[in-house]
mmCIF file of C-alpha atoms and ligand atoms in Angstrom:
data_model
loop_
_atom_site.group_PDB
_atom_site.id
_atom_site.type_symbol
_atom_site.label_atom_id
_atom_site.label_comp_id
_atom_site.label_asym_id
_atom_site.label_seq_id
_atom_site.Cartn_x
_atom_site.Cartn_y
_atom_site.Cartn_z
ATOM 1 C CA MET A 1356 11.288 14.668 43.997
ATOM 2 C CA ALA A 1357 10.279 11.260 45.309
ATOM 3 C CA VAL A 1358 12.472 8.229 44.673
ATOM 4 C CA ALA A 1359 11.608 6.522 41.374
ATOM 5 C CA ASP A 1360 9.481 3.386 41.468
ATOM 6 C CA VAL A 1361 11.883 0.840 40.016
ATOM 7 C CA SER A 1362 9.384 -1.996 39.666
ATOM 8 C CA VAL A 1363 8.910 -3.199 36.086
ATOM 9 C CA ARG A 1364 6.456 -5.372 34.258
ATOM 10 C CA LEU A 1365 7.465 -8.195 31.938
ATOM 11 C CA GLY A 1366 4.056 -9.093 30.590
ATOM 12 C CA LYS A 1367 2.279 -10.763 33.499
ATOM 13 C CA LEU A 1368 5.435 -10.955 35.628
ATOM 14 C CA LYS A 1369 6.010 -7.983 37.920
ATOM 15 C CA LEU A 1370 9.540 -7.512 39.265
ATOM 16 C CA GLN A 1371 10.353 -5.306 42.256
ATOM 17 C CA ASN A 1372 13.226 -3.958 40.173
ATOM 18 C CA PRO A 1373 14.757 -4.765 36.759
ATOM 19 C CA VAL A 1374 18.081 -6.183 38.000
ATOM 20 C CA MET A 1375 18.259 -9.952 37.713
ATOM 21 C CA VAL A 1376 21.274 -12.257 37.850
ATOM 22 C CA ALA A 1377 22.289 -14.422 34.883
ATOM 23 C CA SER A 1378 22.186 -18.204 34.863
ATOM 24 C CA GLY A 1379 25.430 -19.977 35.667
ATOM 25 C CA THR A 1380 27.044 -16.976 37.322
ATOM 26 C CA PHE A 1381 25.044 -17.023 40.558
ATOM 27 C CA GLY A 1382 24.942 -20.692 41.541
ATOM 28 C CA TYR A 1383 21.545 -21.495 43.037
ATOM 29 C CA GLY A 1384 21.271 -18.152 44.860
ATOM 30 C CA GLN A 1385 22.285 -19.458 48.269
ATOM 31 C CA GLU A 1386 26.007 -19.078 47.623
ATOM 32 C CA TYR A 1387 25.697 -15.294 47.229
ATOM 33 C CA HIS A 1388 23.309 -14.915 50.161
ATOM 34 C CA ARG A 1389 26.368 -15.299 52.390
ATOM 35 C CA LEU A 1390 27.753 -12.113 50.859
ATOM 36 C CA TYR A 1391 24.592 -9.958 50.815
ATOM 37 C CA ASP A 1392 20.836 -10.121 51.100
ATOM 38 C CA VAL A 1393 19.751 -11.455 47.716
ATOM 39 C CA ASN A 1394 16.157 -10.465 48.580
ATOM 40 C CA GLN A 1395 17.081 -7.107 47.077
ATOM 41 C CA LEU A 1396 17.348 -8.478 43.544
ATOM 42 C CA GLY A 1397 14.621 -8.269 40.905
ATOM 43 C CA ALA A 1398 14.950 -11.980 40.181
ATOM 44 C CA VAL A 1399 17.274 -14.881 40.821
ATOM 45 C CA VAL A 1400 17.935 -17.119 37.822
ATOM 46 C CA THR A 1401 19.418 -20.502 38.691
ATOM 47 C CA LYS A 1402 22.208 -22.376 37.006
ATOM 48 C CA SER A 1403 20.859 -24.502 34.104
ATOM 49 C CA ILE A 1404 19.198 -27.621 35.514
ATOM 50 C CA SER A 1405 19.216 -30.870 33.538
ATOM 51 C CA LEU A 1406 17.319 -34.110 34.105
ATOM 52 C CA LYS A 1407 20.421 -35.980 35.298
ATOM 53 C CA PRO A 1408 23.320 -34.450 37.275
ATOM 54 C CA ARG A 1409 26.176 -33.277 35.031
ATOM 55 C CA PRO A 1410 29.829 -33.254 36.090
ATOM 56 C CA GLY A 1411 30.722 -30.641 33.471
ATOM 57 C CA ASN A 1412 33.680 -30.472 31.107
ATOM 58 C CA PRO A 1413 37.333 -31.245 31.921
ATOM 59 C CA ALA A 1414 39.660 -28.420 33.074
ATOM 60 C CA PRO A 1415 40.883 -25.928 32.058
ATOM 61 C CA ARG A 1416 37.441 -24.539 31.409
ATOM 62 C CA ILE A 1417 37.817 -20.808 32.055
ATOM 63 C CA TYR A 1418 40.200 -18.360 30.422
ATOM 64 C CA GLU A 1419 40.330 -14.597 30.807
ATOM 65 C CA THR A 1420 40.461 -12.643 27.530
ATOM 66 C CA PRO A 1421 40.742 -8.892 26.926
ATOM 67 C CA SER A 1422 37.480 -7.458 28.305
ATOM 68 C CA GLY A 1423 35.878 -10.834 28.660
ATOM 69 C CA MET A 1424 36.060 -14.437 29.638
ATOM 70 C CA LEU A 1425 35.837 -17.678 27.759
ATOM 71 C CA ASN A 1426 34.125 -20.559 29.530
ATOM 72 C CA SER A 1427 33.284 -24.134 28.841
ATOM 73 C CA ILE A 1428 31.755 -25.300 32.101
ATOM 74 C CA GLY A 1429 29.614 -27.842 30.278
ATOM 75 C CA LEU A 1430 26.390 -27.163 32.201
ATOM 76 C CA GLN A 1431 27.681 -28.736 35.399
ATOM 77 C CA ASN A 1432 24.736 -28.989 37.787
ATOM 78 C CA VAL A 1433 23.181 -31.141 40.474
ATOM 79 C CA GLY A 1434 20.346 -32.465 38.302
ATOM 80 C CA LEU A 1435 16.586 -32.138 38.737
ATOM 81 C CA LYS A 1436 16.054 -34.369 41.775
ATOM 82 C CA ALA A 1437 18.814 -32.851 43.909
ATOM 83 C CA PHE A 1438 17.759 -29.380 42.771
ATOM 84 C CA ILE A 1439 14.264 -29.915 44.107
ATOM 85 C CA ARG A 1440 15.494 -31.543 47.301
ATOM 86 C CA GLU A 1441 18.522 -29.390 48.152
ATOM 87 C CA LYS A 1442 18.327 -26.078 46.338
ATOM 88 C CA LEU A 1443 14.647 -25.198 46.059
ATOM 89 C CA PRO A 1444 14.048 -24.862 49.849
ATOM 90 C CA PHE A 1445 16.334 -21.820 49.947
ATOM 91 C CA LEU A 1446 14.677 -20.233 46.916
ATOM 92 C CA ARG A 1447 11.257 -20.868 48.489
ATOM 93 C CA LYS A 1448 12.193 -18.614 51.428
ATOM 94 C CA LEU A 1449 13.074 -15.587 49.294
ATOM 95 C CA LYS A 1450 10.864 -12.545 49.764
ATOM 96 C CA GLY A 1451 10.974 -10.075 46.955
ATOM 97 C CA PRO A 1452 12.868 -11.533 43.994
ATOM 98 C CA LYS A 1453 11.094 -13.688 41.454
ATOM 99 C CA VAL A 1454 12.517 -17.173 41.154
ATOM 100 C CA ILE A 1455 13.373 -18.222 37.627
ATOM 101 C CA VAL A 1456 14.671 -21.724 36.982
ATOM 102 C CA ASN A 1457 16.866 -22.103 33.907
ATOM 103 C CA LEU A 1458 16.531 -25.440 32.119
ATOM 104 C CA ALA A 1459 18.788 -27.390 29.765
ATOM 105 C CA GLY A 1460 17.697 -30.467 27.838
ATOM 106 C CA GLU A 1461 19.114 -32.747 25.194
ATOM 107 C CA SER A 1462 15.776 -33.339 23.477
ATOM 108 C CA VAL A 1463 12.337 -31.770 23.280
ATOM 109 C CA GLY A 1464 11.048 -34.563 25.524
ATOM 110 C CA GLU A 1465 13.692 -33.846 28.145
ATOM 111 C CA TYR A 1466 12.753 -30.176 28.381
ATOM 112 C CA ALA A 1467 9.077 -31.160 28.641
ATOM 113 C CA GLU A 1468 9.883 -33.614 31.419
ATOM 114 C CA LEU A 1469 11.816 -30.961 33.365
ATOM 115 C CA VAL A 1470 8.990 -28.469 32.999
ATOM 116 C CA ALA A 1471 6.334 -30.976 34.064
ATOM 117 C CA ALA A 1472 8.342 -31.911 37.182
ATOM 118 C CA LEU A 1473 8.573 -28.263 38.272
ATOM 119 C CA GLU A 1474 5.035 -27.215 37.414
ATOM 120 C CA GLY A 1475 3.613 -27.970 40.876
ATOM 121 C CA HIS A 1476 6.280 -25.936 42.694
ATOM 122 C CA ARG A 1477 4.529 -22.660 43.305
ATOM 123 C CA GLU A 1478 7.637 -20.878 44.528
ATOM 124 C CA ILE A 1479 8.975 -20.977 40.961
ATOM 125 C CA ASP A 1480 7.669 -17.915 39.146
ATOM 126 C CA GLY A 1481 9.171 -18.524 35.757
ATOM 127 C CA LEU A 1482 11.206 -20.845 33.576
ATOM 128 C CA GLU A 1483 14.051 -19.770 31.343
ATOM 129 C CA LEU A 1484 14.906 -22.237 28.597
ATOM 130 C CA ASN A 1485 18.568 -22.353 27.710
ATOM 131 C CA ILE A 1486 18.129 -23.187 24.038
ATOM 132 C CA SER A 1487 21.869 -23.000 23.352
ATOM 133 C CA CYS A 1488 21.999 -26.748 24.048
ATOM 134 C CA PRO A 1489 22.757 -29.447 21.488
ATOM 135 C CA ASN A 1490 19.729 -31.438 20.339
ATOM 136 C CA CYS A 1491 20.937 -35.017 20.568
ATOM 137 C CA GLU A 1492 18.049 -36.224 18.383
ATOM 138 C CA ARG A 1493 19.294 -34.013 15.523
ATOM 139 C CA GLY A 1494 23.023 -34.685 15.412
ATOM 140 C CA GLY A 1495 23.850 -32.165 18.112
ATOM 141 C CA ILE A 1496 22.663 -28.998 16.358
ATOM 142 C CA GLU A 1497 21.738 -26.358 18.939
ATOM 143 C CA PHE A 1498 17.995 -25.736 19.299
ATOM 144 C CA GLY A 1499 18.481 -21.997 19.321
ATOM 145 C CA VAL A 1500 20.218 -21.688 15.951
ATOM 146 C CA ASP A 1501 17.317 -23.133 13.963
ATOM 147 C CA PRO A 1502 13.938 -21.357 13.915
ATOM 148 C CA LYS A 1503 12.021 -24.610 13.258
ATOM 149 C CA LEU A 1504 13.667 -26.460 16.160
ATOM 150 C CA THR A 1505 13.159 -23.430 18.395
ATOM 151 C CA GLU A 1506 9.492 -23.291 17.495
ATOM 152 C CA LYS A 1507 8.982 -27.011 18.047
ATOM 153 C CA LEU A 1508 10.668 -26.906 21.437
ATOM 154 C CA ILE A 1509 8.822 -23.847 22.736
ATOM 155 C CA ARG A 1510 5.465 -25.120 21.478
ATOM 156 C CA ARG A 1511 5.914 -28.415 23.315
ATOM 157 C CA VAL A 1512 7.063 -26.768 26.530
ATOM 158 C CA ARG A 1513 4.268 -24.199 26.351
ATOM 159 C CA GLN A 1514 1.746 -27.048 26.532
ATOM 160 C CA ALA A 1515 3.348 -28.301 29.733
ATOM 161 C CA THR A 1516 3.439 -25.082 31.765
ATOM 162 C CA ARG A 1517 1.384 -22.088 32.840
ATOM 163 C CA LYS A 1518 4.438 -20.419 34.362
ATOM 164 C CA PHE A 1519 6.071 -17.375 32.829
ATOM 165 C CA LEU A 1520 8.133 -18.838 30.010
ATOM 166 C CA ILE A 1521 11.333 -17.190 28.810
ATOM 167 C CA ALA A 1522 13.374 -18.377 25.834
ATOM 168 C CA LYS A 1523 17.054 -17.481 26.236
ATOM 169 C CA LEU A 1524 18.450 -16.786 22.793
ATOM 170 C CA SER A 1525 21.815 -17.767 21.403
ATOM 171 C CA PRO A 1526 23.737 -14.994 19.620
ATOM 172 C CA ASN A 1527 25.446 -17.522 17.356
ATOM 173 C CA VAL A 1528 22.940 -17.007 14.542
ATOM 174 C CA THR A 1529 22.634 -14.972 11.370
ATOM 175 C CA SER A 1530 19.229 -13.453 12.138
ATOM 176 C CA ILE A 1531 18.352 -13.042 15.812
ATOM 177 C CA ALA A 1532 14.966 -11.547 14.876
ATOM 178 C CA GLU A 1533 14.026 -14.724 13.022
ATOM 179 C CA ILE A 1534 14.722 -16.911 16.078
ATOM 180 C CA ALA A 1535 12.972 -14.403 18.339
ATOM 181 C CA ARG A 1536 9.875 -14.503 16.115
ATOM 182 C CA ALA A 1537 9.863 -18.315 16.179
ATOM 183 C CA ALA A 1538 10.132 -18.438 20.007
ATOM 184 C CA SER A 1539 7.539 -15.776 20.608
ATOM 185 C CA GLY A 1540 5.163 -17.192 17.980
ATOM 186 C CA ALA A 1541 5.340 -20.591 19.681
ATOM 187 C CA GLY A 1542 4.246 -19.140 23.003
ATOM 188 C CA ALA A 1543 7.244 -17.743 24.898
ATOM 189 C CA ASP A 1544 6.096 -14.930 27.239
ATOM 190 C CA GLY A 1545 9.450 -13.197 27.110
ATOM 191 C CA LEU A 1546 12.903 -13.462 25.585
ATOM 192 C CA SER A 1547 16.278 -13.110 27.252
ATOM 193 C CA LEU A 1548 19.346 -12.328 25.197
ATOM 194 C CA ILE A 1549 22.166 -12.992 24.788
ATOM 195 C CA ASN A 1550 23.867 -16.193 25.826
ATOM 196 C CA THR A 1551 27.649 -16.412 25.250
ATOM 197 C CA LEU A 1552 29.284 -15.984 21.836
ATOM 198 C CA LEU A 1553 31.255 -18.953 20.563
ATOM 199 C CA GLY A 1554 34.976 -18.193 20.796
ATOM 200 C CA LEU A 1555 38.466 -19.692 20.934
ATOM 201 C CA ALA A 1556 41.761 -18.720 22.595
ATOM 202 C CA VAL A 1557 45.119 -20.334 21.879
ATOM 203 C CA ASP A 1558 48.566 -20.100 23.487
ATOM 204 C CA SER A 1559 51.199 -19.014 20.939
ATOM 205 C CA GLU A 1560 53.978 -20.645 23.026
ATOM 206 C CA SER A 1561 52.547 -24.119 23.576
ATOM 207 C CA TRP A 1562 50.211 -23.958 20.524
ATOM 208 C CA LYS A 1563 47.526 -25.407 22.768
ATOM 209 C CA PRO A 1564 43.987 -24.116 23.112
ATOM 210 C CA ARG A 1565 43.441 -22.293 26.389
ATOM 211 C CA ILE A 1566 40.456 -24.413 27.353
ATOM 212 C CA ALA A 1567 40.100 -28.168 27.143
ATOM 213 C CA THR A 1568 37.100 -28.241 24.806
ATOM 214 C CA ILE A 1569 38.958 -25.891 22.390
ATOM 215 C CA THR A 1570 35.987 -23.595 21.852
ATOM 216 C CA GLY A 1571 33.973 -21.917 24.587
ATOM 217 C CA GLY A 1572 31.487 -19.171 25.292
ATOM 218 C CA LEU A 1573 32.663 -15.544 25.406
ATOM 219 C CA SER A 1574 31.036 -13.239 27.961
ATOM 220 C CA GLY A 1575 31.723 -9.901 29.630
ATOM 221 C CA PRO A 1576 32.206 -6.315 28.375
ATOM 222 C CA ALA A 1577 33.591 -7.599 25.058
ATOM 223 C CA ILE A 1578 30.127 -8.827 24.031
ATOM 224 C CA LYS A 1579 28.052 -5.830 25.163
ATOM 225 C CA PRO A 1580 27.836 -4.108 21.739
ATOM 226 C CA VAL A 1581 26.700 -7.384 20.146
ATOM 227 C CA ALA A 1582 24.074 -7.863 22.856
ATOM 228 C CA LEU A 1583 22.808 -4.267 22.528
ATOM 229 C CA ARG A 1584 22.569 -4.647 18.757
ATOM 230 C CA MET A 1585 20.552 -7.843 19.142
ATOM 231 C CA VAL A 1586 18.197 -6.424 21.792
ATOM 232 C CA TRP A 1587 17.592 -3.419 19.546
ATOM 233 C CA GLN A 1588 16.930 -5.622 16.490
ATOM 234 C CA VAL A 1589 14.521 -7.891 18.367
ATOM 235 C CA HIS A 1590 12.704 -4.955 19.972
ATOM 236 C CA ARG A 1591 12.197 -3.407 16.544
ATOM 237 C CA ALA A 1592 10.905 -6.687 15.143
ATOM 238 C CA LEU A 1593 8.686 -7.518 18.143
ATOM 239 C CA PRO A 1594 7.999 -4.293 20.058
ATOM 240 C CA ARG A 1595 5.400 -5.858 22.353
ATOM 241 C CA VAL A 1596 7.481 -8.825 23.530
ATOM 242 C CA PRO A 1597 9.182 -8.310 26.932
ATOM 243 C CA LEU A 1598 12.959 -8.524 26.565
ATOM 244 C CA ILE A 1599 15.634 -9.167 29.172
ATOM 245 C CA GLY A 1600 19.026 -7.793 28.126
ATOM 246 C CA ILE A 1601 22.188 -9.724 28.997
ATOM 247 C CA GLY A 1602 25.825 -9.222 28.024
ATOM 248 C CA GLY A 1603 28.640 -7.344 29.713
ATOM 249 C CA ILE A 1604 26.484 -5.415 32.158
ATOM 250 C CA PHE A 1605 28.802 -4.107 34.888
ATOM 251 C CA THR A 1606 27.354 -0.674 35.741
ATOM 252 C CA ALA A 1607 24.034 1.167 35.966
ATOM 253 C CA GLU A 1608 24.926 2.982 32.741
ATOM 254 C CA ASP A 1609 25.324 -0.388 30.984
ATOM 255 C CA ALA A 1610 21.843 -1.349 32.177
ATOM 256 C CA VAL A 1611 20.402 1.969 30.983
ATOM 257 C CA GLU A 1612 21.859 1.335 27.515
ATOM 258 C CA PHE A 1613 19.950 -1.950 27.384
ATOM 259 C CA PHE A 1614 16.683 -0.269 28.421
ATOM 260 C CA LEU A 1615 17.179 2.357 25.721
ATOM 261 C CA CYS A 1616 17.597 -0.398 23.120
ATOM 262 C CA GLY A 1617 14.364 -2.103 24.189
ATOM 263 C CA ALA A 1618 14.993 -4.297 27.251
ATOM 264 C CA SER A 1619 12.530 -4.191 30.163
ATOM 265 C CA ALA A 1620 14.979 -5.845 32.575
ATOM 266 C CA VAL A 1621 18.611 -6.935 32.630
ATOM 267 C CA GLN A 1622 20.659 -9.850 33.886
ATOM 268 C CA VAL A 1623 24.111 -9.448 35.405
ATOM 269 C CA GLY A 1624 26.512 -12.324 34.647
ATOM 270 C CA THR A 1625 30.304 -12.133 34.448
ATOM 271 C CA ALA A 1626 30.292 -8.982 36.618
ATOM 272 C CA ASN A 1627 29.391 -11.215 39.595
ATOM 273 C CA TYR A 1628 32.866 -12.771 39.381
ATOM 274 C CA VAL A 1629 34.611 -9.411 39.424
ATOM 275 C CA ASN A 1630 32.404 -7.804 42.051
ATOM 276 C CA PRO A 1631 29.839 -10.032 43.773
ATOM 277 C CA LYS A 1632 27.832 -6.972 44.794
ATOM 278 C CA ALA A 1633 27.643 -5.636 41.210
ATOM 279 C CA PRO A 1634 23.865 -6.239 40.898
ATOM 280 C CA LEU A 1635 23.174 -4.170 44.049
ATOM 281 C CA GLU A 1636 25.474 -1.379 42.894
ATOM 282 C CA ILE A 1637 23.767 -1.384 39.487
ATOM 283 C CA LEU A 1638 20.381 -1.064 41.204
ATOM 284 C CA GLN A 1639 21.583 1.818 43.398
ATOM 285 C CA GLY A 1640 23.151 3.515 40.384
ATOM 286 C CA LEU A 1641 19.962 3.120 38.397
ATOM 287 C CA LYS A 1642 17.920 4.806 41.131
ATOM 288 C CA GLY A 1643 20.376 7.717 41.106
ATOM 289 C CA TYR A 1644 20.279 7.943 37.303
ATOM 290 C CA LEU A 1645 16.475 8.110 37.291
ATOM 291 C CA LYS A 1646 16.329 10.626 40.119
ATOM 292 C CA GLU A 1647 18.857 12.968 38.514
ATOM 293 C CA ARG A 1648 16.807 12.991 35.332
ATOM 294 C CA ARG A 1649 13.462 13.202 37.115
ATOM 295 C CA LEU A 1650 12.311 9.973 35.569
ATOM 296 C CA ARG A 1651 9.679 8.077 37.532
ATOM 297 C CA SER A 1652 10.393 4.571 36.270
ATOM 298 C CA PRO A 1653 12.965 2.598 34.248
ATOM 299 C CA GLU A 1654 10.071 1.940 31.871
ATOM 300 C CA GLU A 1655 10.401 5.549 30.691
ATOM 301 C CA LEU A 1656 13.702 4.525 29.061
ATOM 302 C CA LEU A 1657 12.318 1.531 27.220
ATOM 303 C CA GLY A 1658 13.254 1.620 23.540
ATOM 304 C CA LYS A 1659 13.993 5.352 23.691
ATOM 305 C CA ILE A 1660 17.270 5.194 21.764
ATOM 306 C CA LYS A 1661 17.378 8.267 19.528
ATOM 307 C CA ALA A 1662 17.919 6.632 16.180
ATOM 308 C CA PRO A 1663 18.541 9.227 13.466
ATOM 309 C CA ALA A 1664 15.538 9.480 11.129
ATOM 310 C CA VAL A 1665 17.670 8.669 8.125
ATOM 311 C CA LEU A 1666 18.513 5.242 9.544
ATOM 312 C CA ARG A 1667 15.076 4.334 10.827
ATOM 313 C CA GLY A 1668 14.071 2.414 7.757
ATOM 314 C CA VAL A 1669 17.414 0.685 7.411
ATOM 315 C CA PRO A 1670 17.283 -2.838 8.820
ATOM 316 C CA GLN A 1671 20.921 -2.959 9.807
ATOM 317 C CA ALA A 1672 23.723 -0.445 9.687
ATOM 318 C CA VAL A 1673 26.821 -2.167 8.389
ATOM 319 C CA ALA A 1674 30.319 -1.507 9.603
ATOM 320 C CA GLY A 1675 32.983 0.107 7.433
HETATM 321 C C1 LIG B 2548 30.864 -19.325 33.841
HETATM 322 C C2 LIG B 2548 29.565 -19.142 33.119
HETATM 323 C C3 LIG B 2548 28.583 -20.132 33.197
HETATM 324 C C4 LIG B 2548 27.365 -19.968 32.517
HETATM 325 N N1 LIG B 2548 26.426 -20.958 32.617
HETATM 326 C C5 LIG B 2548 25.207 -20.786 32.006
HETATM 327 C C6 LIG B 2548 24.173 -21.748 32.165
HETATM 328 O O1 LIG B 2548 24.312 -22.742 32.883
HETATM 329 N N2 LIG B 2548 23.006 -21.540 31.498
HETATM 330 C C7 LIG B 2548 22.785 -20.429 30.722
HETATM 331 O O2 LIG B 2548 21.690 -20.286 30.158
HETATM 332 N N3 LIG B 2548 23.739 -19.485 30.581
HETATM 333 C C8 LIG B 2548 24.937 -19.632 31.199
HETATM 334 N N4 LIG B 2548 25.910 -18.671 31.063
HETATM 335 C C9 LIG B 2548 25.648 -17.475 30.233
HETATM 336 C C10 LIG B 2548 25.240 -16.236 31.076
HETATM 337 O O3 LIG B 2548 24.041 -16.484 31.771
HETATM 338 C C11 LIG B 2548 25.100 -14.988 30.192
HETATM 339 O O4 LIG B 2548 24.093 -15.207 29.231
HETATM 340 C C12 LIG B 2548 26.387 -14.613 29.468
HETATM 341 O O5 LIG B 2548 27.505 -14.846 30.278
HETATM 342 C C13 LIG B 2548 26.417 -13.170 28.998
HETATM 343 O O6 LIG B 2548 26.296 -12.271 30.066
HETATM 344 P P1 LIG B 2548 27.571 -11.583 30.795
HETATM 345 O O7 LIG B 2548 28.413 -10.973 29.740
HETATM 346 O O8 LIG B 2548 26.973 -10.584 31.740
HETATM 347 O O9 LIG B 2548 28.273 -12.670 31.520
HETATM 348 C C14 LIG B 2548 27.137 -18.802 31.748
HETATM 349 C C15 LIG B 2548 28.114 -17.807 31.681
HETATM 350 C C16 LIG B 2548 29.314 -17.950 32.364
HETATM 351 C C17 LIG B 2548 30.341 -16.838 32.275
#
């Protein structure tokens, strides 16, 4: 049997394969190109870009936890101007992967300004809004935990761009479907989920928190079941909206689990730190998985989780 066609469609965005890399774990793409040909990826997602350069949070800002890592990098990045001048030329030369620029703002106006500045750059295929950022106009509440703020932000940004617009959802909410509905209703073309889960680690000897900002974002295998649950919930609520699954994806089987729960593509994050070639190995493994099962495309897995009939009408199975 012929090799499966691994290209996938996210609405109007066609990817050569469904394996993307997650923002903040892959620099600006160039760094990893020294290790392998990043042209093989489905898409490169940049570190979050802000209007002004950001030095990030004080150290220590990373701590390894069982099956995961806690980070509080603080959105360190070169800022919009240097991004355009120094980082975009490399991304422009890529052949194959879509280029997605992840954006972080402190106000609706700041996001709109970022989007407007990038609109004319044709090498950028899509924008991913990191909405897990504090809104400084509203006492620092994160955009992505409030459906009204989410809606307002996406609506404003939608007016400023014709590029493929992805809202990256925060898992630190009670109802992920409610936020997803707000983002999609306001004009997002796709949703990526999840960002990191808020966590804390403390040293029982020194009684000090393990990272300088006390709390940080948890990522890695520890969060995969939460991410799968959220992808599944959002896919059930909005079956037509393209979803990108993120959270603890280290192997092809992990990626398959996300497709089964309703994701059309995946992003690989923390795994890049453990094995820089993880995205390529996941892609190879996925091809093997499809071939062994005589499946022609990853799209044949989309949302195919076999939920028992008795649970189908139940909005959420509760533990215990
Ligand atoms: C060190 C580190 C830095 C990150 N920086 C960003 C960022 O700048 N913007 C963003 O949207 N997400 C950022 N993330 C979140 C990841 O993109 C991803 O959503 C999360 O880590 C879950 O995926 P994973 O378990 O595969 O790492 C960061 C994650 C890590 C571990």
